[in-house]
Coordinates of C-alpha atoms in Angstrom, one line a residue:
M1 CA 22.3 -1.8 18.3
Y2 CA 24.2 -4.1 15.5
Q3 CA 26.8 -1.1 14.2
L4 CA 27.3 -1.0 18.0
S5 CA 27.6 -4.6 18.9
H6 CA 30.0 -5.3 15.6
I7 CA 31.5 -2.3 16.7
L8 CA 32.7 -4.1 20.2
T9 CA 33.2 -7.2 18.7
E10 CA 35.8 -6.3 16.0
Q11 CA 37.6 -4.2 18.9
K12 CA 37.3 -7.4 21.1
S13 CA 39.1 -9.5 19.1
I14 CA 41.5 -7.0 17.6
M15 CA 42.7 -7.0 22.6
E16 CA 42.4 -11.4 22.3
S17 CA 44.8 -10.7 18.6
I18 CA 47.1 -8.2 20.6
T19 CA 47.3 -11.0 23.3
Q20 CA 48.1 -14.0 22.1
A21 CA 50.9 -12.4 20.6
L22 CA 52.8 -11.6 23.2
L23 CA 52.0 -15.5 24.2
S24 CA 55.3 -17.4 24.2
A25 CA 56.7 -17.6 21.3
D26 CA 57.8 -21.4 21.9
K27 CA 53.6 -22.0 21.3
D28 CA 53.5 -19.9 18.3
E29 CA 56.1 -21.8 16.7
T30 CA 54.4 -25.1 17.6
S31 CA 51.5 -24.2 16.3
K32 CA 52.7 -23.1 13.0
E33 CA 54.3 -27.0 13.1
M34 CA 51.6 -28.7 13.8
Q35 CA 49.4 -26.3 10.7
A36 CA 52.4 -26.6 8.7
A37 CA 52.5 -30.7 8.5
F38 CA 49.1 -31.5 7.8
P39 CA 47.4 -28.1 6.6
K40 CA 46.3 -30.1 2.9
E41 CA 44.8 -33.4 5.0
T42 CA 43.0 -31.1 7.3
E43 CA 41.5 -28.6 4.7
E44 CA 40.6 -30.9 1.8
V45 CA 38.7 -33.9 4.3
K46 CA 37.2 -30.4 5.1
Q47 CA 36.2 -29.4 1.8
R48 CA 35.2 -33.2 0.9
T49 CA 32.7 -33.3 3.7
L50 CA 31.7 -29.7 2.7
T51 CA 30.5 -30.7 -0.9
S52 CA 29.3 -34.4 0.8
L53 CA 27.0 -32.0 2.6
L54 CA 26.2 -29.6 0.2
E55 CA 24.9 -32.4 -2.4
K56 CA 21.4 -32.3 -0.2
V57 CA 21.1 -28.5 -0.4
E58 CA 19.1 -27.2 -3.3
G59 CA 20.1 -24.3 -5.1
A60 CA 24.0 -24.2 -3.1
K61 CA 25.9 -25.1 -5.7
N62 CA 28.1 -22.0 -6.9
I63 CA 29.3 -21.7 -2.2
M64 CA 32.0 -23.9 -3.2
D65 CA 33.5 -21.3 -5.8
T66 CA 34.8 -19.5 -3.6
P67 CA 38.4 -20.9 -3.1
G68 CA 39.6 -22.2 0.6
R69 CA 36.1 -22.2 2.2
H70 CA 35.3 -25.8 4.4
L71 CA 33.1 -26.3 6.5
I72 CA 32.9 -26.0 11.0
Y73 CA 30.2 -26.5 12.5
N74 CA 26.2 -28.1 10.6
G75 CA 23.6 -28.6 12.9
D76 CA 19.1 -28.5 12.2
L77 CA 18.0 -25.5 14.2
A78 CA 14.2 -24.4 14.5
E79 CA 13.4 -20.5 13.1
F80 CA 10.8 -18.1 14.7
D81 CA 9.1 -16.0 13.8
V82 CA 10.9 -12.5 15.3
E83 CA 7.0 -10.8 15.9
N84 CA 5.3 -13.4 17.9
M85 CA 7.1 -15.7 18.5
S86 CA 5.2 -18.6 17.2
P87 CA 7.5 -21.4 14.6
I88 CA 7.9 -20.9 11.3
Q89 CA 10.5 -23.8 9.8
R90 CA 12.7 -26.6 10.3
V91 CA 16.3 -25.2 9.1
H92 CA 19.6 -26.6 8.4
A93 CA 22.8 -24.8 9.4
F94 CA 26.2 -24.7 7.3
L95 CA 28.9 -22.6 9.1
M96 CA 32.1 -21.6 6.9
N97 CA 35.1 -20.2 7.5
D98 CA 34.1 -17.2 5.7
C99 CA 30.0 -17.3 5.7
L100 CA 26.5 -18.9 7.9
L101 CA 24.6 -21.5 5.1
I102 CA 20.5 -21.5 5.9
A103 CA 18.4 -23.7 3.7
T104 CA 14.8 -25.2 4.7
W105 CA 13.8 -29.3 4.9
L106 CA 12.5 -29.9 2.5
P107 CA 8.9 -31.7 3.2
N108 CA 8.9 -34.0 -0.1
R109 CA 12.5 -34.9 -0.5
R110 CA 13.8 -36.0 -3.7
G111 CA 16.8 -38.7 -3.7
A112 CA 20.2 -37.2 -2.3
I113 CA 18.4 -33.8 -1.3
K114 CA 17.3 -33.1 1.2
Y115 CA 17.6 -29.3 1.5
K116 CA 16.6 -26.2 -0.1
Y117 CA 18.7 -23.4 -0.2
N118 CA 17.2 -20.5 2.0
A119 CA 20.2 -17.9 2.5
L120 CA 23.7 -17.4 2.8
Y121 CA 25.0 -14.9 5.3
D122 CA 28.9 -12.7 5.4
L123 CA 30.2 -13.5 8.6
E124 CA 31.0 -9.5 9.3
S125 CA 27.8 -8.6 8.4
F126 CA 25.7 -9.7 11.2
A127 CA 25.8 -10.2 14.9
V128 CA 24.9 -12.8 17.3
V129 CA 22.6 -12.2 20.4
N130 CA 21.5 -14.9 23.7
V131 CA 17.8 -15.4 24.2
K132 CA 17.4 -15.1 27.7
D133 CA 14.4 -18.9 28.2
N134 CA 11.2 -18.0 28.4
P135 CA 9.6 -20.9 28.8
P136 CA 8.6 -22.7 27.2
M137 CA 10.5 -20.8 24.9
K138 CA 14.2 -21.9 25.4
D139 CA 17.2 -22.3 24.2
M140 CA 17.4 -20.0 21.1
F141 CA 19.8 -17.7 19.4
K142 CA 19.2 -14.4 17.3
I143 CA 21.1 -13.1 14.7
L144 CA 21.1 -9.3 14.0
M145 CA 21.4 -7.9 9.9
F146 CA 20.7 -5.0 9.8
P147 CA 17.3 -3.8 9.7
D148 CA 16.6 -7.2 9.6
S149 CA 16.6 -10.3 12.8
R150 CA 15.8 -13.9 12.7
I151 CA 15.6 -16.2 15.5
F152 CA 16.4 -19.5 16.2
Q153 CA 16.0 -22.8 18.0
A154 CA 18.1 -25.4 19.7
E155 CA 17.6 -28.7 20.1
N156 CA 18.7 -28.4 23.4
S157 CA 21.3 -26.6 25.6
K158 CA 24.5 -27.9 25.0
I159 CA 23.9 -27.4 21.4
K160 CA 22.6 -24.2 21.2
K161 CA 26.0 -23.4 23.4
E162 CA 27.9 -25.1 21.6
W163 CA 26.6 -22.8 18.3
L164 CA 27.6 -19.8 20.1
E165 CA 30.8 -20.4 20.8
I166 CA 31.5 -21.5 17.6
L167 CA 30.3 -18.8 15.4
D168 CA 32.4 -17.1 18.3
E169 CA 35.5 -18.3 17.6
T170 CA 34.5 -18.6 13.3
K171 CA 33.7 -14.7 13.3
K172 CA 37.5 -14.1 15.3
N173 CA 39.8 -15.6 13.3
K174 CA 38.4 -14.3 10.1
V175 CA 38.4 -11.1 11.5
S176 CA 41.6 -11.7 12.8
K177 CA 42.8 -13.3 9.6
D178 CA 41.4 -10.9 7.2
K179 CA 43.5 -8.2 9.4
H180 CA 47.0 -10.1 9.0
K181 CA 46.0 -10.6 5.2
K182 CA 46.2 -6.7 4.9
E183 CA 49.3 -6.0 6.8
E184 CA 50.3 -8.3 4.0
E185 CA 49.4 -6.1 1.6
L186 CA 50.1 -3.2 3.0
P187 CA 54.6 -3.0 2.5
T188 CA 54.3 -3.9 -0.5
S189 CA 52.3 -1.5 -2.7
P190 CA 55.3 1.2 -2.4
V191 CA 57.4 -1.2 -3.9
R192 CA 55.8 -1.2 -6.4
A193 CA 55.1 1.6 -7.5
E194 CA 58.8 2.5 -7.3
V195 CA 60.1 -0.4 -9.3
S196 CA 58.4 0.5 -12.4
T197 CA 60.5 1.5 -15.2
N198 CA 57.5 1.9 -18.1
P199 CA 58.3 4.5 -20.5
F200 CA 54.2 4.9 -20.8
E201 CA 53.4 5.3 -17.0
M202 CA 54.5 9.2 -17.5
D203 CA 50.2 9.7 -18.2
D204 CA 49.4 7.7 -14.9
D205 CA 51.9 10.0 -12.4
E206 CA 50.3 12.9 -13.8
P207 CA 47.5 12.8 -11.5
A208 CA 49.5 11.8 -8.6
D209 CA 51.5 15.1 -8.6
T210 CA 47.6 16.9 -8.5
E211 CA 46.7 15.3 -6.0
D212 CA 48.9 17.3 -3.1
D213 CA 45.7 19.7 -4.4
V214 CA 42.7 17.5 -2.5
N215 CA 43.9 18.7 1.0
L216 CA 42.0 15.5 3.0
S217 CA 43.6 15.6 5.8
L218 CA 41.2 18.3 7.2
E219 CA 39.3 16.4 11.5
W220 CA 36.0 16.7 9.8
I221 CA 36.7 14.4 6.3
Q222 CA 38.8 12.6 8.1
E223 CA 35.3 11.6 10.6
L224 CA 33.0 12.2 8.3
P225 CA 32.3 8.6 7.3
E226 CA 32.5 7.3 11.5
D227 CA 30.3 10.9 12.1
L228 CA 27.9 9.5 9.2
D229 CA 27.6 6.6 11.6
V230 CA 26.2 8.7 14.8
C231 CA 23.8 10.1 12.2
I232 CA 21.9 7.4 10.7
A233 CA 22.0 5.4 14.8
Q234 CA 21.0 8.6 16.1
R235 CA 18.5 8.5 13.2
D236 CA 19.5 12.6 13.5
F237 CA 18.6 13.0 9.3
E238 CA 19.2 15.9 8.6
G239 CA 22.6 16.1 10.3
A240 CA 23.7 13.6 7.7
V241 CA 22.6 14.7 4.4
D242 CA 24.2 17.9 6.2
L243 CA 27.4 16.2 5.8
L244 CA 27.0 14.5 2.5
D245 CA 25.9 18.7 0.8
K246 CA 29.2 19.7 2.9
L247 CA 31.1 17.0 1.3
N248 CA 29.7 17.3 -2.0
E249 CA 30.0 21.2 -2.1
Y250 CA 33.9 21.2 -1.3
L251 CA 34.0 18.0 -3.5
K252 CA 32.5 19.3 -6.4
D253 CA 35.4 21.0 -8.5
Q254 CA 38.2 18.9 -6.7
P255 CA 39.8 16.3 -9.4
V256 CA 39.2 12.4 -8.8
T257 CA 42.2 10.9 -7.1
P258 CA 42.4 7.5 -5.8
K259 CA 41.9 8.8 -2.3
V260 CA 38.2 10.5 -3.1
K261 CA 37.6 7.4 -4.7
D262 CA 38.0 5.7 -1.9
L263 CA 36.5 8.2 0.8
R264 CA 33.7 8.0 -1.9
S265 CA 33.1 4.5 -1.1
K266 CA 33.4 4.7 1.7
V267 CA 30.4 7.6 2.3
D268 CA 28.9 6.2 -0.7
E269 CA 27.3 3.0 1.2
R270 CA 26.3 5.4 4.6
V271 CA 24.9 6.7 1.8
R272 CA 23.2 3.7 1.1
Q273 CA 22.4 2.7 4.3
L274 CA 20.4 5.9 5.2
T275 CA 18.7 5.7 2.2
E276 CA 17.7 2.1 3.7
V277 CA 16.9 3.7 6.7
L278 CA 14.7 6.9 4.2
V279 CA 13.0 4.5 2.7
F280 CA 12.1 2.1 5.8
E281 CA 10.8 5.5 7.5
L282 CA 8.1 5.2 4.4
S283 CA 7.8 2.1 5.2
P284 CA 3.8 1.0 5.4
D285 CA 4.7 -1.2 8.4
R286 CA 6.1 1.4 10.7
S287 CA 3.1 3.7 13.3
L288 CA 0.4 4.9 10.5
R289 CA -0.4 7.6 12.9
G290 CA 0.7 11.4 13.0
G291 CA -0.8 12.0 9.4
P292 CA 0.6 13.2 6.0
K293 CA 2.6 15.2 8.0
A294 CA 4.7 12.6 10.1
T295 CA 6.9 11.4 6.7
R296 CA 7.7 15.2 6.3
R297 CA 10.9 14.2 7.4
A298 CA 11.8 11.0 6.0
V299 CA 10.8 12.7 2.4
S300 CA 12.7 15.4 2.4
Q301 CA 15.6 14.5 3.4
L302 CA 15.6 11.4 0.5
I303 CA 14.5 14.5 -1.5
R304 CA 17.9 16.1 -1.2
L305 CA 19.7 13.3 -1.4
G306 CA 18.2 13.4 -5.5
Q307 CA 16.5 10.4 -4.1
S308 CA 12.5 12.2 -5.1
T309 CA 10.5 10.0 -7.6
K310 CA 11.3 7.1 -5.0
A311 CA 10.1 9.3 -2.3
C312 CA 6.9 9.9 -3.9
E313 CA 6.2 6.7 -4.5
L314 CA 6.8 5.4 -1.0
F315 CA 5.2 8.6 0.4
L316 CA 1.9 7.8 -1.9
K317 CA 2.3 4.1 -0.8
N318 CA 2.4 5.2 2.6
R319 CA -0.5 7.9 2.3
A320 CA -2.4 4.8 0.7
A321 CA -2.0 2.2 3.0
A322 CA -3.0 4.9 5.8
V323 CA -6.4 5.6 4.0
Q324 CA -7.6 1.8 3.6
T325 CA -6.3 1.6 7.0
A326 CA -9.4 4.4 8.3
I327 CA -12.3 3.3 5.7
R328 CA -11.2 -0.5 7.5
Q329 CA -11.6 0.3 11.6
L330 CA -14.3 2.7 10.4
R331 CA -17.7 1.0 12.2
I332 CA -20.5 -0.3 9.9
E333 CA -23.3 1.7 11.1
G334 CA -27.5 0.8 10.9
A335 CA -28.4 4.1 9.0
T336 CA -26.3 4.2 5.5
L337 CA -26.6 7.8 5.5
L338 CA -25.0 8.0 8.6
Y339 CA -22.1 5.6 7.9
I340 CA -21.2 7.2 4.3
H341 CA -21.1 10.5 5.7
K342 CA -18.8 9.2 8.1
L343 CA -16.9 7.5 5.1
C344 CA -16.5 10.8 2.8
N345 CA -15.3 13.2 6.1
I346 CA -12.7 11.3 6.7
F347 CA -12.0 10.1 2.8
F348 CA -11.7 13.4 1.4
T349 CA -10.2 15.1 4.6
S350 CA -7.3 12.5 3.9
L351 CA -7.1 13.5 0.7
L352 CA -7.1 17.0 1.4
E353 CA -4.6 16.7 4.2
T354 CA -2.5 14.9 1.6
A355 CA -2.2 16.9 -2.3
K356 CA -1.6 20.1 0.5
E357 CA 1.8 17.6 1.8
F358 CA 2.4 16.7 -0.9
Q359 CA 2.0 19.7 -2.3
M360 CA 4.6 20.7 0.6
D361 CA 7.4 18.3 0.0
F362 CA 7.1 17.6 -3.5
A363 CA 7.2 22.0 -4.5
G364 CA 10.0 22.2 -6.6
N365 CA 9.3 18.4 -8.3
T366 CA 6.8 19.0 -10.2
G367 CA 7.8 16.1 -11.9
C368 CA 5.9 14.1 -9.7
Y369 CA 2.4 16.2 -10.3
S370 CA 1.6 13.1 -12.5
A371 CA 2.0 10.4 -10.1
F372 CA -0.7 12.2 -7.1
V373 CA -3.6 12.3 -10.0
V374 CA -2.7 8.8 -10.5
W375 CA -2.4 8.7 -7.3
S376 CA -6.2 9.8 -6.7
G377 CA -7.4 8.0 -8.8
S378 CA -6.7 5.0 -7.5
A379 CA -7.6 5.8 -4.1
M380 CA -11.0 7.0 -5.6
K381 CA -11.2 3.5 -6.6
M382 CA -11.2 2.3 -3.1
F383 CA -13.3 4.5 -1.4
V384 CA -16.8 3.5 -4.0
N385 CA -16.0 -0.1 -3.0
A386 CA -16.4 1.2 0.0
F387 CA -19.4 2.8 -0.9
S388 CA -20.6 0.9 -3.2
K389 CA -21.2 -2.6 -0.6
Q390 CA -22.8 -0.6 2.0
V391 CA -25.1 1.4 -0.7
F392 CA -26.2 -0.6 -3.4
D393 CA -24.9 -4.4 -3.3
S394 CA -27.0 -4.0 0.3
K395 CA -30.3 -3.2 -1.6
E396 CA -31.1 1.1 -0.1
S397 CA -33.8 2.2 -1.2
L398 CA -33.6 4.8 -4.9
S399 CA -33.4 7.8 -2.5
T400 CA -31.2 6.9 0.1
A401 CA -28.9 6.1 -2.5
A402 CA -29.0 9.5 -4.4
E403 CA -29.2 11.0 -0.8
C404 CA -25.2 9.3 -0.6
V405 CA -24.3 9.9 -3.4
K406 CA -25.1 13.7 -3.6
V407 CA -23.0 13.6 -0.5
A408 CA -20.1 12.2 -2.1
K409 CA -20.7 14.6 -5.1
E410 CA -20.3 18.1 -2.2
H411 CA -17.4 16.4 -0.2
C412 CA -15.1 15.4 -4.0
Q413 CA -16.5 19.3 -4.4
Q414 CA -14.4 20.4 -1.6
L415 CA -11.0 19.4 -3.5
T416 CA -11.3 21.6 -6.1
E417 CA -9.9 24.8 -3.4
I418 CA -6.7 23.3 -4.6
G419 CA -6.8 22.5 -8.0
L420 CA -7.6 19.2 -8.1
D421 CA -11.3 17.6 -9.9
L422 CA -12.2 14.2 -8.9
T423 CA -16.0 14.5 -10.1
F424 CA -15.4 13.2 -13.7
T425 CA -13.7 9.8 -11.7
L426 CA -16.2 9.6 -9.0
Q427 CA -18.9 9.8 -11.2
S428 CA -17.1 7.4 -14.4
L429 CA -16.9 4.2 -11.1
L430 CA -20.5 4.6 -10.2
V431 CA -22.0 5.0 -13.3
K432 CA -22.3 1.3 -13.7
D433 CA -24.1 0.3 -10.5
I434 CA -25.9 3.8 -9.9
K435 CA -27.7 2.3 -13.3
A436 CA -28.4 -1.3 -12.5
A437 CA -30.1 0.3 -9.1
L438 CA -31.6 2.7 -12.0
Q439 CA -33.1 -0.1 -14.0
S440 CA -33.9 -2.1 -10.0
Y441 CA -36.1 0.3 -9.2
K442 CA -38.1 1.1 -12.9
D443 CA -39.1 -2.6 -12.9
I444 CA -40.3 -2.8 -8.7
I445 CA -42.8 0.1 -10.2
I446 CA -43.8 -1.7 -13.4
E447 CA -44.7 -4.9 -11.1
A448 CA -46.6 -2.3 -9.0
T449 CA -48.4 -0.9 -11.6
K450 CA -49.5 -3.8 -14.1
H451 CA -50.2 -5.4 -9.9
R452 CA -52.6 -2.5 -9.7
N453 CA -53.4 -2.5 -13.2
S454 CA -54.8 -5.9 -13.3
E455 CA -57.2 -4.4 -9.7
E456 CA -58.8 -1.7 -12.2
M457 CA -62.2 -1.2 -10.8
W458 CA -62.5 2.0 -12.6
R459 CA -64.3 4.1 -9.5
R460 CA -63.9 7.4 -7.7
M461 CA -61.5 6.9 -4.7
N462 CA -63.1 8.3 -1.1
L463 CA -60.8 9.2 1.4
M464 CA -63.1 9.2 4.2
T465 CA -61.2 12.3 6.3
P466 CA -60.0 15.8 5.5
E467 CA -57.2 15.4 7.0
A468 CA -56.0 12.3 4.6
L469 CA -57.6 14.1 1.3
A470 CA -55.4 17.1 2.8
K471 CA -52.2 15.7 3.0
L472 CA -53.2 13.7 -1.0
K473 CA -52.7 17.2 -2.2
D474 CA -49.8 18.2 -0.2
E475 CA -48.2 15.6 -1.3
M476 CA -48.9 16.1 -5.3
R477 CA -48.5 19.5 -4.7
S478 CA -44.8 18.5 -3.9
C479 CA -44.9 16.9 -6.6
G480 CA -45.2 19.4 -8.6
I481 CA -48.6 18.6 -9.4
S482 CA -50.5 22.2 -8.7
T483 CA -53.8 21.8 -10.5
F484 CA -54.7 18.8 -8.0
D485 CA -58.0 20.5 -6.9
Q486 CA -59.6 20.4 -10.3
Y487 CA -60.0 17.0 -9.3
T488 CA -61.0 16.6 -5.8
G489 CA -65.2 16.2 -5.2
E490 CA -67.2 17.4 -2.2
D491 CA -66.7 15.5 1.1
C492 CA -63.8 13.0 0.7
W493 CA -64.2 11.7 -2.7
V494 CA -60.8 12.3 -6.1
N495 CA -62.2 12.2 -9.5
L496 CA -59.6 10.0 -10.4
S497 CA -58.8 6.2 -10.2
Y498 CA -56.6 4.6 -7.1
T499 CA -54.4 3.3 -9.6
V500 CA -53.7 6.9 -11.8
V501 CA -53.2 8.0 -7.4
A502 CA -50.7 5.9 -7.1
F503 CA -48.9 5.7 -10.3
T504 CA -48.4 9.2 -10.3
K505 CA -46.9 9.6 -6.5
Q506 CA -44.8 6.9 -7.4
M507 CA -43.3 8.7 -11.3
M508 CA -43.0 11.4 -9.9
S509 CA -40.8 9.9 -6.9
F510 CA -38.6 8.3 -9.5
L511 CA -38.2 10.9 -11.6
E512 CA -37.1 13.2 -8.7
E513 CA -34.3 10.1 -7.0
G514 CA -33.0 9.9 -10.4
L515 CA -32.6 13.3 -11.4
K516 CA -29.9 13.6 -8.1
L517 CA -28.2 11.2 -9.5
Y518 CA -28.4 13.0 -13.4
F519 CA -25.4 13.1 -14.8
P520 CA -24.5 13.5 -18.4
E521 CA -23.8 9.4 -18.5
L522 CA -27.3 8.6 -17.1
H523 CA -28.9 10.6 -20.0
M524 CA -30.2 7.9 -22.3
V525 CA -30.9 5.7 -19.3
L526 CA -32.6 7.3 -16.8
L527 CA -35.1 8.6 -20.1
E528 CA -35.4 5.1 -21.3
S529 CA -36.7 4.4 -17.4
L530 CA -39.3 7.1 -17.9
R531 CA -40.7 6.6 -21.2
E532 CA -40.7 2.5 -19.9
I533 CA -42.9 3.7 -16.9
I534 CA -46.0 5.9 -18.7
L535 CA -45.5 3.7 -21.6
V536 CA -47.7 1.1 -18.8
A537 CA -50.1 3.3 -17.8
V538 CA -50.9 4.5 -20.8
Q539 CA -51.1 1.7 -22.3
H540 CA -53.5 0.4 -19.6
V541 CA -55.8 3.5 -20.2
D542 CA -55.5 2.8 -24.1
Y543 CA -56.8 -0.9 -23.5
S544 CA -59.8 0.3 -20.8
L545 CA -61.3 2.5 -22.9
R546 CA -61.5 0.2 -26.3
C547 CA -62.4 -2.6 -23.4
E548 CA -65.4 -0.5 -22.0
Q549 CA -68.9 -0.3 -22.4
D550 CA -70.1 1.3 -20.3
P551 CA -70.7 4.5 -20.6
E552 CA -71.0 6.0 -17.5
K553 CA -67.4 4.2 -16.3
K554 CA -65.5 5.2 -20.2
S555 CA -66.4 8.1 -19.2
F556 CA -64.3 8.2 -15.8
I557 CA -61.8 6.7 -17.9
I558 CA -61.1 9.8 -20.2
Q559 CA -61.1 12.0 -17.2
N560 CA -58.3 9.6 -15.9
A561 CA -56.5 9.6 -18.9
T562 CA -56.8 13.6 -19.7
F563 CA -55.3 13.9 -16.3
L564 CA -52.8 11.6 -17.2
H565 CA -52.1 13.4 -20.4
D566 CA -53.1 16.9 -20.1
T567 CA -51.2 17.4 -16.5
V568 CA -48.8 14.7 -14.8
L569 CA -46.8 13.8 -18.8
P570 CA -46.2 16.9 -19.1
V571 CA -44.6 17.9 -15.6
V572 CA -42.8 15.1 -15.5
E573 CA -41.2 16.4 -19.2
F574 CA -41.2 20.0 -18.1
R575 CA -39.3 18.6 -14.9
F576 CA -36.2 16.8 -16.8
E577 CA -35.5 19.5 -19.2
E578 CA -35.3 21.8 -16.5
S579 CA -33.2 20.0 -14.1
V580 CA -31.1 18.5 -17.9
G581 CA -30.8 21.3 -19.4
K582 CA -31.6 19.4 -22.8
P583 CA -34.8 18.7 -24.4
A584 CA -36.8 15.5 -23.9
K585 CA -37.8 14.5 -26.8
Q586 CA -38.2 10.6 -26.0
L587 CA -40.9 11.9 -23.7
H588 CA -42.8 14.4 -25.6
D589 CA -43.3 11.7 -28.3

């Protein structure tokens, strides 16, 4: 739309200049005489005015370096956001004969300086569009600079009208002036070639013979720049790249003549525009729906344009934004395990899809694979942040944490089907949180054991009902203590103290959850935690044996110590070594 507007403006100005040229010669001569009579004075006055105004703008010193530049119009405007029409800032605009300067107001004035340089636009680089009044948004006009735009509001409708008319008139004048310049330059160029008397120019003339060899008069070559413009405007990216490939193939073995250089410069400008549009297509600001396949079109065309590195970078940025958005939109459930199942499903499925799409898009660019591996690591950090917030920061139980980590590991294993193993990355990112969780739970068990020890009476345990006794037997069997039956008596009695039974259940539970969370970096942490928990119980039994004088109670304490030494601790040692595959010397000692 911007290019169409630009072409229409140009056509309109050409038609008007033709109309003006057909007007009476007298009127033309009179205006020329007036311009000849007062050219320097008016230009000097305009330049002086511009200089004095630009002295108030911070960072605008170099603007007066262009000869012949002078002020046409200036005034205050308010800039609004294009998306939500909210006010952004107050600006002062300076319209010159060849450009438009936008300067923002300084909140803290420093001497004569009132404004700060914001942007400078060439008159040919933008189109001006009227914005229909929609109260309270009124007296506005839009400036289009592909692919961006800015909206400004004038003080009232009269000033807005002046801005629109003067901008339009100034743009026309510049087009007309540039056209006259080109016409003046054209007749002189062949004369110079004929007049030359330099004998050393013979070498330069040699390529002129070969110039005829490159046939650029073919219809498709003549229309190529315009065809590229049409393809870009219609978003036919494949068609545009096909045309470029066709041209490159045609010019591959041809000499580089001035005509070829000229054509190349025109085409390169279109390539730049096409690249900008494709880059915009892949920007995370665009809609992220449609998954990684939605980016395939833009990525494949960028690769064909020789921009595989940029395509790789933008593709991965786009996917990172999509993954982040998906994680952010996931509703936090009351049940942590349910949330973690959903989180793992969304994240690892997205990662798998992205990897498969990456393999398809960059099949011939193996150099980009390292970038994908690095990106996978950073994406994993994003996942672990969301995972840890829900599992570890909310102080979930060790059993819940172990189950959640197990789910994450299982999902991570899915990536190995495409040759990507991120298990080590996941473990290294989780090791700090798991270590803290193990130590925290260890401290809770030690505190609970010490509290029970302080109230120890060394009495047999009475479970009151056969059902309760059967339940306890089942619990002990599930913990791996198969010989518990020999410590049960008649009726519902258990020949062990409540403290030792409670300690055994907690100890075995901690061991099982710790083994679910285990990986090599946590070996010593888990081993030391088990050792510290065991020492609390063993030292209490040892102390009680030394202090107890009653022979009957002393015999009962020895029975509890035998249960710990002969039954519980060997099971702990065996389960640890069986699961880890390494001897646990600390536990044995």
